mmCIF file of C-alpha atoms in Angstrom:
data_model
loop_
_atom_site.group_PDB
_atom_site.id
_atom_site.type_symbol
_atom_site.label_atom_id
_atom_site.label_comp_id
_atom_site.label_asym_id
_atom_site.label_seq_id
_atom_site.Cartn_x
_atom_site.Cartn_y
_atom_site.Cartn_z
ATOM 1 C CA UNK A 1 17.072 -49.702 55.223
ATOM 2 C CA UNK A 2 16.246 -46.109 56.036
ATOM 3 C CA UNK A 3 15.492 -44.709 52.238
ATOM 4 C CA UNK A 4 18.535 -42.171 52.671
ATOM 5 C CA UNK A 5 21.446 -43.402 50.017
ATOM 6 C CA UNK A 6 24.852 -41.717 50.121
ATOM 7 C CA UNK A 7 27.519 -42.117 47.929
ATOM 8 C CA UNK A 8 30.497 -42.997 47.997
ATOM 9 C CA UNK A 9 30.754 -45.416 50.938
ATOM 10 C CA UNK A 10 34.232 -45.006 51.550
ATOM 11 C CA UNK A 11 36.711 -42.219 50.305
ATOM 12 C CA UNK A 12 40.317 -41.938 50.827
ATOM 13 C CA UNK A 13 42.498 -38.521 49.573
ATOM 14 C CA UNK A 14 45.335 -37.033 50.582
ATOM 15 C CA UNK A 15 45.571 -33.315 52.244
ATOM 16 C CA UNK A 16 45.189 -30.163 51.101
ATOM 17 C CA UNK A 17 42.342 -31.892 48.408
ATOM 18 C CA UNK A 18 38.815 -31.271 47.910
ATOM 19 C CA UNK A 19 35.684 -33.894 47.654
ATOM 20 C CA UNK A 20 32.027 -34.127 47.117
ATOM 21 C CA UNK A 21 29.886 -36.086 49.042
ATOM 22 C CA UNK A 22 26.630 -37.030 47.864
ATOM 23 C CA UNK A 23 23.264 -37.759 49.393
ATOM 24 C CA UNK A 24 19.971 -38.509 48.217
ATOM 25 C CA UNK A 25 17.030 -38.358 50.753
ATOM 26 C CA UNK A 26 13.542 -40.632 50.790
ATOM 27 C CA UNK A 27 11.197 -40.117 48.554
ATOM 28 C CA UNK A 28 8.976 -37.049 49.950
ATOM 29 C CA UNK A 29 11.218 -35.800 52.026
ATOM 30 C CA UNK A 30 12.457 -31.678 51.771
ATOM 31 C CA UNK A 31 15.278 -31.276 54.454
ATOM 32 C CA UNK A 32 18.730 -33.064 54.219
ATOM 33 C CA UNK A 33 20.829 -32.749 56.981
ATOM 34 C CA UNK A 34 24.854 -33.424 57.017
ATOM 35 C CA UNK A 35 26.881 -34.386 60.299
ATOM 36 C CA UNK A 36 30.015 -35.416 61.257
ATOM 37 C CA UNK A 37 30.755 -38.278 63.038
ATOM 38 C CA UNK A 38 34.787 -38.524 64.351
ATOM 39 C CA UNK A 39 36.363 -40.173 67.618
ATOM 40 C CA UNK A 40 37.548 -36.580 68.871
ATOM 41 C CA UNK A 41 34.303 -34.766 67.981
ATOM 42 C CA UNK A 42 31.764 -36.748 68.409
ATOM 43 C CA UNK A 43 28.980 -36.667 66.258
ATOM 44 C CA UNK A 44 28.290 -33.063 65.186
ATOM 45 C CA UNK A 45 25.478 -31.629 63.182
ATOM 46 C CA UNK A 46 26.853 -29.517 60.464
ATOM 47 C CA UNK A 47 23.937 -27.895 58.373
ATOM 48 C CA UNK A 48 20.061 -28.511 56.779
ATOM 49 C CA UNK A 49 18.742 -27.647 53.748
ATOM 50 C CA UNK A 50 15.191 -27.248 53.154
ATOM 51 C CA UNK A 51 13.875 -27.351 49.934
ATOM 52 C CA UNK A 52 17.124 -26.020 48.419
ATOM 53 C CA UNK A 53 17.371 -23.368 50.714
ATOM 54 C CA UNK A 54 19.801 -23.531 53.783
ATOM 55 C CA UNK A 55 17.819 -23.673 57.287
ATOM 56 C CA UNK A 56 20.073 -24.440 59.821
ATOM 57 C CA UNK A 57 23.792 -24.244 60.842
ATOM 58 C CA UNK A 58 25.762 -26.123 63.485
ATOM 59 C CA UNK A 59 29.741 -26.342 63.769
ATOM 60 C CA UNK A 60 30.519 -26.411 59.914
ATOM 61 C CA UNK A 61 33.871 -25.199 59.167
ATOM 62 C CA UNK A 62 34.279 -22.644 56.241
ATOM 63 C CA UNK A 63 36.238 -24.719 54.689
ATOM 64 C CA UNK A 64 33.141 -26.944 53.903
ATOM 65 C CA UNK A 65 29.878 -25.758 52.194
ATOM 66 C CA UNK A 66 26.998 -27.578 50.864
ATOM 67 C CA UNK A 67 23.993 -27.324 48.874
ATOM 68 C CA UNK A 68 20.848 -28.881 47.815
ATOM 69 C CA UNK A 69 19.700 -29.112 44.151
ATOM 70 C CA UNK A 70 16.180 -28.845 42.722
ATOM 71 C CA UNK A 71 15.842 -32.402 42.619
ATOM 72 C CA UNK A 72 16.444 -32.390 46.295
ATOM 73 C CA UNK A 73 19.687 -34.165 46.344
ATOM 74 C CA UNK A 74 22.190 -32.588 48.614
ATOM 75 C CA UNK A 75 26.248 -32.501 48.384
ATOM 76 C CA UNK A 76 28.885 -31.580 50.828
ATOM 77 C CA UNK A 77 31.718 -30.096 49.660
ATOM 78 C CA UNK A 78 34.877 -30.435 51.644
ATOM 79 C CA UNK A 79 37.958 -28.397 50.490
ATOM 80 C CA UNK A 80 41.816 -28.118 51.731
ATOM 81 C CA UNK A 81 41.475 -31.650 53.693
ATOM 82 C CA UNK A 82 43.312 -31.842 56.845
ATOM 83 C CA UNK A 83 44.035 -35.014 58.931
ATOM 84 C CA UNK A 84 41.490 -34.231 61.238
ATOM 85 C CA UNK A 85 38.919 -34.381 58.647
ATOM 86 C CA UNK A 86 38.959 -38.211 58.580
ATOM 87 C CA UNK A 87 34.998 -39.299 60.029
ATOM 88 C CA UNK A 88 32.433 -40.935 58.711
ATOM 89 C CA UNK A 89 29.824 -38.344 57.740
ATOM 90 C CA UNK A 90 26.230 -38.535 57.540
ATOM 91 C CA UNK A 91 23.051 -37.648 55.578
ATOM 92 C CA UNK A 92 19.769 -37.564 57.038
ATOM 93 C CA UNK A 93 16.380 -36.291 55.683
ATOM 94 C CA UNK A 94 12.961 -35.277 57.076
ATOM 95 C CA UNK A 95 9.954 -34.768 55.537
ATOM 96 C CA UNK A 96 9.870 -31.231 57.612
ATOM 97 C CA UNK A 97 12.037 -29.035 58.584
ATOM 98 C CA UNK A 98 11.459 -25.829 57.020
ATOM 99 C CA UNK A 99 10.497 -23.801 60.171
ATOM 100 C CA UNK A 100 13.367 -25.448 62.570
ATOM 101 C CA UNK A 101 15.540 -28.990 62.791
ATOM 102 C CA UNK A 102 12.717 -31.554 62.824
ATOM 103 C CA UNK A 103 13.140 -34.564 65.137
ATOM 104 C CA UNK A 104 12.151 -36.755 62.889
ATOM 105 C CA UNK A 105 15.388 -37.582 60.987
ATOM 106 C CA UNK A 106 16.178 -40.652 58.428
ATOM 107 C CA UNK A 107 20.119 -41.270 58.410
ATOM 108 C CA UNK A 108 22.069 -42.601 55.599
ATOM 109 C CA UNK A 109 24.493 -45.351 55.898
ATOM 110 C CA UNK A 110 27.513 -42.627 55.941
ATOM 111 C CA UNK A 111 30.466 -41.919 53.590
ATOM 112 C CA UNK A 112 33.882 -42.871 55.856
ATOM 113 C CA UNK A 113 36.437 -40.245 54.657
ATOM 114 C CA UNK A 114 39.769 -40.987 55.295
ATOM 115 C CA UNK A 115 42.497 -38.363 54.679
ATOM 116 C CA UNK A 116 46.042 -39.336 54.757
ATOM 117 C CA UNK B 1 28.411 -27.852 81.531
ATOM 118 C CA UNK B 2 28.367 -27.225 77.603
ATOM 119 C CA UNK B 3 27.968 -31.017 76.758
ATOM 120 C CA UNK B 4 25.409 -33.288 76.413
ATOM 121 C CA UNK B 5 26.813 -36.177 78.455
ATOM 122 C CA UNK B 6 26.209 -39.436 78.799
ATOM 123 C CA UNK B 7 28.010 -42.645 80.466
ATOM 124 C CA UNK B 8 30.275 -44.571 78.143
ATOM 125 C CA UNK B 9 29.246 -48.334 78.440
ATOM 126 C CA UNK B 10 26.444 -50.419 80.092
ATOM 127 C CA UNK B 11 26.485 -54.176 80.280
ATOM 128 C CA UNK B 12 23.205 -56.016 81.177
ATOM 129 C CA UNK B 13 22.101 -59.618 81.106
ATOM 130 C CA UNK B 14 19.804 -60.807 77.914
ATOM 131 C CA UNK B 15 16.186 -60.300 79.819
ATOM 132 C CA UNK B 16 17.190 -57.586 82.409
ATOM 133 C CA UNK B 17 16.304 -53.931 81.751
ATOM 134 C CA UNK B 18 18.623 -51.620 80.750
ATOM 135 C CA UNK B 19 18.771 -48.084 81.871
ATOM 136 C CA UNK B 20 20.739 -45.426 79.818
ATOM 137 C CA UNK B 21 21.119 -41.969 81.413
ATOM 138 C CA UNK B 22 21.841 -38.461 79.958
ATOM 139 C CA UNK B 23 22.118 -34.957 80.949
ATOM 140 C CA UNK B 24 21.511 -32.341 78.442
ATOM 141 C CA UNK B 25 22.708 -28.406 78.500
ATOM 142 C CA UNK B 26 19.626 -26.547 77.738
ATOM 143 C CA UNK B 27 16.497 -26.949 79.606
ATOM 144 C CA UNK B 28 14.929 -24.570 76.815
ATOM 145 C CA UNK B 29 15.699 -27.133 74.507
ATOM 146 C CA UNK B 30 12.322 -28.200 72.748
ATOM 147 C CA UNK B 31 12.996 -31.878 71.687
ATOM 148 C CA UNK B 32 14.925 -34.662 73.461
ATOM 149 C CA UNK B 33 15.367 -38.144 71.758
ATOM 150 C CA UNK B 34 17.169 -41.500 71.419
ATOM 151 C CA UNK B 35 19.412 -42.772 68.616
ATOM 152 C CA UNK B 36 20.166 -46.139 68.053
ATOM 153 C CA UNK B 37 23.338 -47.079 66.056
ATOM 154 C CA UNK B 38 24.570 -50.388 65.087
ATOM 155 C CA UNK B 39 28.182 -51.233 63.657
ATOM 156 C CA UNK B 40 28.335 -49.938 60.421
ATOM 157 C CA UNK B 41 25.056 -48.337 60.047
ATOM 158 C CA UNK B 42 23.587 -44.607 60.376
ATOM 159 C CA UNK B 43 21.694 -43.722 63.259
ATOM 160 C CA UNK B 44 17.920 -44.899 63.707
ATOM 161 C CA UNK B 45 15.546 -42.845 65.563
ATOM 162 C CA UNK B 46 14.000 -44.903 68.446
ATOM 163 C CA UNK B 47 11.839 -42.400 69.960
ATOM 164 C CA UNK B 48 11.669 -38.668 71.095
ATOM 165 C CA UNK B 49 10.129 -36.959 73.778
ATOM 166 C CA UNK B 50 8.943 -33.012 73.647
ATOM 167 C CA UNK B 51 10.194 -30.702 76.456
ATOM 168 C CA UNK B 52 6.692 -30.691 78.190
ATOM 169 C CA UNK B 53 6.385 -34.299 78.916
ATOM 170 C CA UNK B 54 7.444 -36.179 81.668
ATOM 171 C CA UNK B 55 7.262 -39.638 80.146
ATOM 172 C CA UNK B 56 6.729 -41.597 76.856
ATOM 173 C CA UNK B 57 6.469 -45.146 76.921
ATOM 174 C CA UNK B 58 6.906 -46.754 73.341
ATOM 175 C CA UNK B 59 6.485 -50.775 73.462
ATOM 176 C CA UNK B 60 9.727 -51.575 75.503
ATOM 177 C CA UNK B 61 11.018 -48.357 75.931
ATOM 178 C CA UNK B 62 10.337 -45.731 78.071
ATOM 179 C CA UNK B 63 11.817 -42.158 78.361
ATOM 180 C CA UNK B 64 11.643 -40.428 81.636
ATOM 181 C CA UNK B 65 12.475 -36.698 81.478
ATOM 182 C CA UNK B 66 13.522 -34.518 84.723
ATOM 183 C CA UNK B 67 13.608 -30.820 83.318
ATOM 184 C CA UNK B 68 14.472 -29.426 86.311
ATOM 185 C CA UNK B 69 17.748 -31.705 86.509
ATOM 186 C CA UNK B 70 17.820 -32.031 82.854
ATOM 187 C CA UNK B 71 18.169 -35.249 83.130
ATOM 188 C CA UNK B 72 17.041 -38.022 80.357
ATOM 189 C CA UNK B 73 17.145 -41.757 80.605
ATOM 190 C CA UNK B 74 15.935 -44.400 78.062
ATOM 191 C CA UNK B 75 15.038 -47.412 79.523
ATOM 192 C CA UNK B 76 14.560 -50.782 77.641
ATOM 193 C CA UNK B 77 12.471 -53.744 79.235
ATOM 194 C CA UNK B 78 13.719 -57.104 78.354
ATOM 195 C CA UNK B 79 16.701 -56.248 76.785
ATOM 196 C CA UNK B 80 17.810 -58.672 73.768
ATOM 197 C CA UNK B 81 21.266 -59.722 72.352
ATOM 198 C CA UNK B 82 19.842 -57.126 69.127
ATOM 199 C CA UNK B 83 19.606 -54.185 71.712
ATOM 200 C CA UNK B 84 23.416 -54.391 71.629
ATOM 201 C CA UNK B 85 24.468 -51.190 70.306
ATOM 202 C CA UNK B 86 25.598 -47.552 70.717
ATOM 203 C CA UNK B 87 22.664 -45.292 72.069
ATOM 204 C CA UNK B 88 23.355 -41.612 71.311
ATOM 205 C CA UNK B 89 20.703 -38.792 73.325
ATOM 206 C CA UNK B 90 20.355 -35.741 71.953
ATOM 207 C CA UNK B 91 18.564 -32.210 71.819
ATOM 208 C CA UNK B 92 17.141 -29.549 70.038
ATOM 209 C CA UNK B 93 17.798 -26.120 70.901
ATOM 210 C CA UNK B 94 18.218 -22.957 68.903
ATOM 211 C CA UNK B 95 17.769 -24.945 65.748
ATOM 212 C CA UNK B 96 21.006 -26.635 66.770
ATOM 213 C CA UNK B 97 21.249 -30.401 67.493
ATOM 214 C CA UNK B 98 23.647 -31.785 70.257
ATOM 215 C CA UNK B 99 24.677 -35.334 70.757
ATOM 216 C CA UNK B 100 26.032 -37.043 73.468
ATOM 217 C CA UNK B 101 29.206 -39.465 73.254
ATOM 218 C CA UNK B 102 26.867 -42.630 73.193
ATOM 219 C CA UNK B 103 26.691 -44.980 75.353
ATOM 220 C CA UNK B 104 27.897 -48.424 74.491
ATOM 221 C CA UNK B 105 25.293 -51.098 75.448
ATOM 222 C CA UNK B 106 26.362 -54.881 75.779
ATOM 223 C CA UNK B 107 23.825 -57.419 76.058
ATOM 224 C CA UNK B 108 25.196 -60.915 77.413
ATOM 225 C CA UNK B 109 23.270 -64.313 77.462
#
């Protein structure tokens, strides 16, 4: 158990809908990272937040957005969903990351999103 | 090329050594590391290496880095059935993390 929690574990929704994925980092970790893992694209880094502020951006679509709240949990919002958005979405956290993407990240179990 | 590349499959016998290879994209990448993913689970950080190092050993794991060829390898000594998983190499470059497609290691008893 990494100490990172994600909800829900599974999510099934229809095209065009909007969903919110939630992540709680390990106690004491200030950075939260979001990743997408799909058969087509493999594992891709989406975005990082550090202490409430966006720090790094990867291959995140404009239809997707994220935020980190004062209690350090984070939410990833996916809108206008398409079939190709079906994937595993992982959250990770690290103690550091204020200056850069930190190497010592701990991953949550993931949320499996299925878009029908 | 632009992608972090790994071979997709590796099969070894229990007790043998496993060597998983990776070619990364940018010689200026600062951190290179290996993650393990077991079925239905997230990624587990196994080990990492800074770009100014050639080798790092951590118990059964040995990481070798050849910066000139942009080649990274992970050696697992005395491979056990519990090592069966998908192994991802990854690099950090310009605040972006890039992952390989993963190597599925199968350990046969």
